[in-house]
Amino acid sequence: MRAITYDQYGDDSVLQLTERPVPKVGPSEVRIRVTRASVNPVDWKIMSGGLDPMLDAHFPVVPGWDVAGVVDAVGPDTPEHAVGDRVAAYARKQVVSGGTFAEYVTVAVDDVAAVPDAVSDDHAAALPLAGLTAQRVLETLEIGSGDVVLVHAASGGVGHLLSQLAVTAGARVIGTASARNHERLRALGVEPVEYGDGLVERVRELAPEGVDAVADLVGGVLDDSLALRRDGGRLASIADASVEEHGGRWVWVRPDGPRLAGLLDEVAAGRLHVEVDRVVPFEQTADAFAASRDGSAAGKIVLSVSDAVVA
């Protein structure tokens, strides 16, 4: 099968289009013929060696954790899915090796969700990691009706989903973003503010008493977050573990097929919008990584691996 691989840690120049063996299917796994994968910042951070203290890498590495496609084969202990099913998954494994930027990938059956007919492969592939992270942050912060919530990087891949989930939960959401993304946030029910110097004052103009909960999705904003959090308020970050020194929570997310299925149902019903910035051939992964890194994408970058279902 064709796959994007790298043989060592490094920058985008280590990426190659190579031929790899089609992966074997374990007893509790399904093999997915990949139609779409999507890029997350963690993909190029892993490639740079940034997560080496936590995750072993078995070279050559096939990167990628998000996937949508069609079940190609099943193990003997997989009654939940059958060959031919359209599925999606957050396909993180305990080692960095057989990822989703390939024509086939194996995934634990518990991590796989059926894709409703109304959801395209593009949107199904863009959802798993970002959507499950957004849901985990929402639950960690116990966001509910009447809460005033500050979301740092509200227009990003996780941020635009978290903002929608928080609005649906009845919260008032104030979201940081560059000016070019403010109209997008308003369309989601978010009150946008420019990030950067003077953020505390700008948020105080909207919420003079501060906010009940802060979701840090970008890092480097701890001082502002603490200044704006009310006494007894909640703080969570996916990018800064030091929040735990201030009573906050550092949030990671685990693969979860049933929860992903629930999010896909919300997309199918039109209650959750997944922003896709662009779809590019997976041979252009290096360009996709560069766009993810420089922040120029307004939404998720999706890689086209093979023919996909467009709802």
PDB file of N, CA and C in Angstrom, residues 8-67:
ATOM      1  N   GLN A   8      13.049   9.067  10.544  1.00  0.00           N
ATOM      2  CA  GLN A   8      13.699   9.676  11.694  1.00  0.00           C
ATOM      3  C   GLN A   8      12.941  10.943  12.056  1.00  0.00           C
ATOM      4  N   TYR A   9      13.143  11.416  13.274  1.00  0.00           N
ATOM      5  CA  TYR A   9      12.555  12.684  13.655  1.00  0.00           C
ATOM      6  C   TYR A   9      13.172  13.813  12.839  1.00  0.00           C
ATOM      7  N   GLY A  10      12.358  14.847  12.600  1.00  0.00           N
ATOM      8  CA  GLY A  10      12.889  15.981  11.861  1.00  0.00           C
ATOM      9  C   GLY A  10      11.787  16.932  11.426  1.00  0.00           C
ATOM     10  N   ASP A  11      12.104  17.773  10.428  1.00  0.00           N
ATOM     11  CA  ASP A  11      11.125  18.715   9.891  1.00  0.00           C
ATOM     12  C   ASP A  11      10.388  18.069   8.723  1.00  0.00           C
ATOM     13  N   ASP A  12       9.658  18.876   7.974  1.00  0.00           N
ATOM     14  CA  ASP A  12       8.828  18.323   6.907  1.00  0.00           C
ATOM     15  C   ASP A  12       9.630  17.602   5.828  1.00  0.00           C
ATOM     16  N   SER A  13      10.917  17.877   5.745  1.00  0.00           N
ATOM     17  CA  SER A  13      11.743  17.254   4.704  1.00  0.00           C
ATOM     18  C   SER A  13      11.921  15.753   4.912  1.00  0.00           C
ATOM     19  N   VAL A  14      11.613  15.239   6.109  1.00  0.00           N
ATOM     20  CA  VAL A  14      11.793  13.790   6.343  1.00  0.00           C
ATOM     21  C   VAL A  14      10.607  12.982   5.825  1.00  0.00           C
ATOM     22  N   LEU A  15       9.532  13.629   5.422  1.00  0.00           N
ATOM     23  CA  LEU A  15       8.362  12.919   4.922  1.00  0.00           C
ATOM     24  C   LEU A  15       8.623  12.326   3.541  1.00  0.00           C
ATOM     25  N   GLN A  16       8.140  11.097   3.336  1.00  0.00           N
ATOM     26  CA  GLN A  16       8.302  10.429   2.051  1.00  0.00           C
ATOM     27  C   GLN A  16       7.017   9.680   1.694  1.00  0.00           C
ATOM     28  N   LEU A  17       6.763   9.547   0.404  1.00  0.00           N
ATOM     29  CA  LEU A  17       5.714   8.661  -0.078  1.00  0.00           C
ATOM     30  C   LEU A  17       6.365   7.319  -0.375  1.00  0.00           C
ATOM     31  N   THR A  18       5.940   6.270   0.332  1.00  0.00           N
ATOM     32  CA  THR A  18       6.604   4.975   0.229  1.00  0.00           C
ATOM     33  C   THR A  18       5.578   3.855   0.063  1.00  0.00           C
ATOM     34  N   GLU A  19       6.077   2.662  -0.175  1.00  0.00           N
ATOM     35  CA  GLU A  19       5.259   1.459  -0.189  1.00  0.00           C
ATOM     36  C   GLU A  19       5.483   0.704   1.126  1.00  0.00           C
ATOM     37  N   ARG A  20       4.369   0.340   1.786  1.00  0.00           N
ATOM     38  CA  ARG A  20       4.436  -0.390   3.044  1.00  0.00           C
ATOM     39  C   ARG A  20       3.525  -1.613   2.959  1.00  0.00           C
ATOM     40  N   PRO A  21       3.772  -2.649   3.768  1.00  0.00           N
ATOM     41  CA  PRO A  21       2.865  -3.800   3.770  1.00  0.00           C
ATOM     42  C   PRO A  21       1.475  -3.394   4.282  1.00  0.00           C
ATOM     43  N   VAL A  22       0.449  -4.001   3.715  1.00  0.00           N
ATOM     44  CA  VAL A  22      -0.900  -3.813   4.253  1.00  0.00           C
ATOM     45  C   VAL A  22      -0.935  -4.426   5.653  1.00  0.00           C
ATOM     46  N   PRO A  23      -1.427  -3.695   6.670  1.00  0.00           N
ATOM     47  CA  PRO A  23      -1.362  -4.212   8.043  1.00  0.00           C
ATOM     48  C   PRO A  23      -2.277  -5.416   8.266  1.00  0.00           C
ATOM     49  N   LYS A  24      -1.798  -6.334   9.104  1.00  0.00           N
ATOM     50  CA  LYS A  24      -2.608  -7.479   9.510  1.00  0.00           C
ATOM     51  C   LYS A  24      -3.705  -7.017  10.478  1.00  0.00           C
ATOM     52  N   VAL A  25      -4.773  -7.796  10.559  1.00  0.00           N
ATOM     53  CA  VAL A  25      -5.924  -7.440  11.390  1.00  0.00           C
ATOM     54  C   VAL A  25      -5.919  -8.293  12.654  1.00  0.00           C
ATOM     55  N   GLY A  26      -5.814  -7.652  13.808  1.00  0.00           N
ATOM     56  CA  GLY A  26      -5.835  -8.370  15.073  1.00  0.00           C
ATOM     57  C   GLY A  26      -7.232  -8.830  15.448  1.00  0.00           C
ATOM     58  N   PRO A  27      -7.352  -9.670  16.497  1.00  0.00           N
ATOM     59  CA  PRO A  27      -8.652 -10.245  16.858  1.00  0.00           C
ATOM     60  C   PRO A  27      -9.735  -9.209  17.158  1.00  0.00           C
ATOM     61  N   SER A  28      -9.359  -8.087  17.768  1.00  0.00           N
ATOM     62  CA  SER A  28     -10.345  -7.062  18.139  1.00  0.00           C
ATOM     63  C   SER A  28     -10.133  -5.779  17.354  1.00  0.00           C
ATOM     64  N   GLU A  29      -9.731  -5.938  16.104  1.00  0.00           N
ATOM     65  CA  GLU A  29      -9.476  -4.793  15.247  1.00  0.00           C
ATOM     66  C   GLU A  29     -10.318  -4.863  13.978  1.00  0.00           C
ATOM     67  N   VAL A  30     -10.482  -3.690  13.365  1.00  0.00           N
ATOM     68  CA  VAL A  30     -10.981  -3.630  11.996  1.00  0.00           C
ATOM     69  C   VAL A  30      -9.905  -2.974  11.150  1.00  0.00           C
ATOM     70  N   ARG A  31      -9.840  -3.368   9.889  1.00  0.00           N
ATOM     71  CA  ARG A  31      -8.950  -2.682   8.949  1.00  0.00           C
ATOM     72  C   ARG A  31      -9.800  -1.763   8.098  1.00  0.00           C
ATOM     73  N   ILE A  32      -9.366  -0.525   7.988  1.00  0.00           N
ATOM     74  CA  ILE A  32     -10.102   0.500   7.255  1.00  0.00           C
ATOM     75  C   ILE A  32      -9.360   0.843   5.974  1.00  0.00           C
ATOM     76  N   ARG A  33     -10.089   0.801   4.855  1.00  0.00           N
ATOM     77  CA  ARG A  33      -9.551   1.379   3.621  1.00  0.00           C
ATOM     78  C   ARG A  33      -9.756   2.881   3.728  1.00  0.00           C
ATOM     79  N   VAL A  34      -8.680   3.593   3.842  1.00  0.00           N
ATOM     80  CA  VAL A  34      -8.733   5.015   4.168  1.00  0.00           C
ATOM     81  C   VAL A  34      -9.171   5.823   2.948  1.00  0.00           C
ATOM     82  N   THR A  35     -10.207   6.603   3.120  1.00  0.00           N
ATOM     83  CA  THR A  35     -10.578   7.561   2.091  1.00  0.00           C
ATOM     84  C   THR A  35     -10.083   8.961   2.443  1.00  0.00           C
ATOM     85  N   ARG A  36     -10.212   9.318   3.706  1.00  0.00           N
ATOM     86  CA  ARG A  36      -9.774  10.628   4.170  1.00  0.00           C
ATOM     87  C   ARG A  36      -9.075  10.490   5.520  1.00  0.00           C
ATOM     88  N   ALA A  37      -8.053  11.315   5.720  1.00  0.00           N
ATOM     89  CA  ALA A  37      -7.424  11.498   7.022  1.00  0.00           C
ATOM     90  C   ALA A  37      -7.367  13.004   7.261  1.00  0.00           C
ATOM     91  N   SER A  38      -7.080  13.423   8.463  1.00  0.00           N
ATOM     92  CA  SER A  38      -6.930  14.860   8.676  1.00  0.00           C
ATOM     93  C   SER A  38      -5.720  15.145   9.539  1.00  0.00           C
ATOM     94  N   VAL A  39      -5.236  16.372   9.393  1.00  0.00           N
ATOM     95  CA  VAL A  39      -4.009  16.808  10.049  1.00  0.00           C
ATOM     96  C   VAL A  39      -4.345  17.474  11.378  1.00  0.00           C
ATOM     97  N   ASN A  40      -3.589  17.112  12.405  1.00  0.00           N
ATOM     98  CA  ASN A  40      -3.656  17.776  13.698  1.00  0.00           C
ATOM     99  C   ASN A  40      -2.255  18.253  14.071  1.00  0.00           C
ATOM    100  N   PRO A  41      -2.134  19.340  14.841  1.00  0.00           N
ATOM    101  CA  PRO A  41      -0.798  19.795  15.232  1.00  0.00           C
ATOM    102  C   PRO A  41       0.051  18.717  15.893  1.00  0.00           C
ATOM    103  N   VAL A  42      -0.593  17.779  16.598  1.00  0.00           N
ATOM    104  CA  VAL A  42       0.181  16.723  17.244  1.00  0.00           C
ATOM    105  C   VAL A  42       0.956  15.891  16.227  1.00  0.00           C
ATOM    106  N   ASP A  43       0.483  15.803  14.987  1.00  0.00           N
ATOM    107  CA  ASP A  43       1.159  14.992  13.975  1.00  0.00           C
ATOM    108  C   ASP A  43       2.563  15.519  13.700  1.00  0.00           C
ATOM    109  N   TRP A  44       2.682  16.845  13.458  1.00  0.00           N
ATOM    110  CA  TRP A  44       4.020  17.372  13.183  1.00  0.00           C
ATOM    111  C   TRP A  44       4.830  17.582  14.457  1.00  0.00           C
ATOM    112  N   LYS A  45       4.168  17.701  15.603  1.00  0.00           N
ATOM    113  CA  LYS A  45       4.920  17.764  16.858  1.00  0.00           C
ATOM    114  C   LYS A  45       5.576  16.416  17.160  1.00  0.00           C
ATOM    115  N   ILE A  46       4.858  15.332  16.902  1.00  0.00           N
ATOM    116  CA  ILE A  46       5.450  14.000  17.065  1.00  0.00           C
ATOM    117  C   ILE A  46       6.624  13.830  16.114  1.00  0.00           C
ATOM    118  N   MET A  47       6.436  14.251  14.861  1.00  0.00           N
ATOM    119  CA  MET A  47       7.489  14.097  13.859  1.00  0.00           C
ATOM    120  C   MET A  47       8.765  14.830  14.266  1.00  0.00           C
ATOM    121  N   SER A  48       8.621  15.931  14.991  1.00  0.00           N
ATOM    122  CA  SER A  48       9.799  16.693  15.433  1.00  0.00           C
ATOM    123  C   SER A  48      10.480  16.073  16.641  1.00  0.00           C
ATOM    124  N   GLY A  49       9.852  15.027  17.221  1.00  0.00           N
ATOM    125  CA  GLY A  49      10.407  14.398  18.413  1.00  0.00           C
ATOM    126  C   GLY A  49       9.842  14.944  19.699  1.00  0.00           C
ATOM    127  N   GLY A  50       8.856  15.820  19.595  1.00  0.00           N
ATOM    128  CA  GLY A  50       8.330  16.495  20.772  1.00  0.00           C
ATOM    129  C   GLY A  50       7.632  15.602  21.774  1.00  0.00           C
ATOM    130  N   LEU A  51       7.134  14.454  21.335  1.00  0.00           N
ATOM    131  CA  LEU A  51       6.449  13.548  22.263  1.00  0.00           C
ATOM    132  C   LEU A  51       7.258  12.284  22.542  1.00  0.00           C
ATOM    133  N   ASP A  52       8.543  12.312  22.184  1.00  0.00           N
ATOM    134  CA  ASP A  52       9.364  11.121  22.384  1.00  0.00           C
ATOM    135  C   ASP A  52       9.465  10.707  23.857  1.00  0.00           C
ATOM    136  N   PRO A  53       9.459  11.636  24.826  1.00  0.00           N
ATOM    137  CA  PRO A  53       9.501  11.199  26.227  1.00  0.00           C
ATOM    138  C   PRO A  53       8.266  10.396  26.650  1.00  0.00           C
ATOM    139  N   MET A  54       7.178  10.486  25.880  1.00  0.00           N
ATOM    140  CA  MET A  54       5.932   9.830  26.247  1.00  0.00           C
ATOM    141  C   MET A  54       5.619   8.617  25.371  1.00  0.00           C
ATOM    142  N   LEU A  55       5.908   8.702  24.084  1.00  0.00           N
ATOM    143  CA  LEU A  55       5.492   7.668  23.142  1.00  0.00           C
ATOM    144  C   LEU A  55       6.699   7.110  22.389  1.00  0.00           C
ATOM    145  N   ASP A  56       6.843   5.786  22.385  1.00  0.00           N
ATOM    146  CA  ASP A  56       7.877   5.158  21.571  1.00  0.00           C
ATOM    147  C   ASP A  56       7.508   5.263  20.093  1.00  0.00           C
ATOM    148  N   ALA A  57       8.507   5.489  19.268  1.00  0.00           N
ATOM    149  CA  ALA A  57       8.314   5.517  17.817  1.00  0.00           C
ATOM    150  C   ALA A  57       9.004   4.318  17.205  1.00  0.00           C
ATOM    151  N   HIS A  58       8.261   3.577  16.372  1.00  0.00           N
ATOM    152  CA  HIS A  58       8.818   2.450  15.631  1.00  0.00           C
ATOM    153  C   HIS A  58       8.959   2.877  14.173  1.00  0.00           C
ATOM    154  N   PHE A  59      10.190   3.176  13.780  1.00  0.00           N
ATOM    155  CA  PHE A  59      10.431   3.672  12.428  1.00  0.00           C
ATOM    156  C   PHE A  59      10.445   2.515  11.425  1.00  0.00           C
ATOM    157  N   PRO A  60      10.001   2.754  10.186  1.00  0.00           N
ATOM    158  CA  PRO A  60       9.457   4.016   9.689  1.00  0.00           C
ATOM    159  C   PRO A  60       8.047   4.270  10.235  1.00  0.00           C
ATOM    160  N   VAL A  61       7.792   5.516  10.584  1.00  0.00           N
ATOM    161  CA  VAL A  61       6.504   5.915  11.134  1.00  0.00           C
ATOM    162  C   VAL A  61       5.559   6.327  10.010  1.00  0.00           C
ATOM    163  N   VAL A  62       4.329   5.833  10.071  1.00  0.00           N
ATOM    164  CA  VAL A  62       3.225   6.380   9.275  1.00  0.00           C
ATOM    165  C   VAL A  62       2.468   7.322  10.205  1.00  0.00           C
ATOM    166  N   PRO A  63       2.473   8.626   9.965  1.00  0.00           N
ATOM    167  CA  PRO A  63       1.797   9.554  10.868  1.00  0.00           C
ATOM    168  C   PRO A  63       0.285   9.522  10.685  1.00  0.00           C
ATOM    169  N   GLY A  64      -0.398  10.252  11.566  1.00  0.00           N
ATOM    170  CA  GLY A  64      -1.830  10.441  11.433  1.00  0.00           C
ATOM    171  C   GLY A  64      -2.651   9.678  12.452  1.00  0.00           C
ATOM    172  N   TRP A  65      -3.628  10.376  13.070  1.00  0.00           N
ATOM    173  CA  TRP A  65      -4.511   9.756  14.064  1.00  0.00           C
ATOM    174  C   TRP A  65      -5.988   9.849  13.679  1.00  0.00           C
ATOM    175  N   ASP A  66      -6.349  10.706  12.748  1.00  0.00           N
ATOM    176  CA  ASP A  66      -7.754  10.850  12.334  1.00  0.00           C
ATOM    177  C   ASP A  66      -7.984  10.088  11.038  1.00  0.00           C
ATOM    178  N   VAL A  67      -9.148   9.425  10.937  1.00  0.00           N
ATOM    179  CA  VAL A  67      -9.412   8.648   9.731  1.00  0.00           C
ATOM    180  C   VAL A  67     -10.904   8.529   9.482  1.00  0.00           C
TER     181      VAL A  67
END
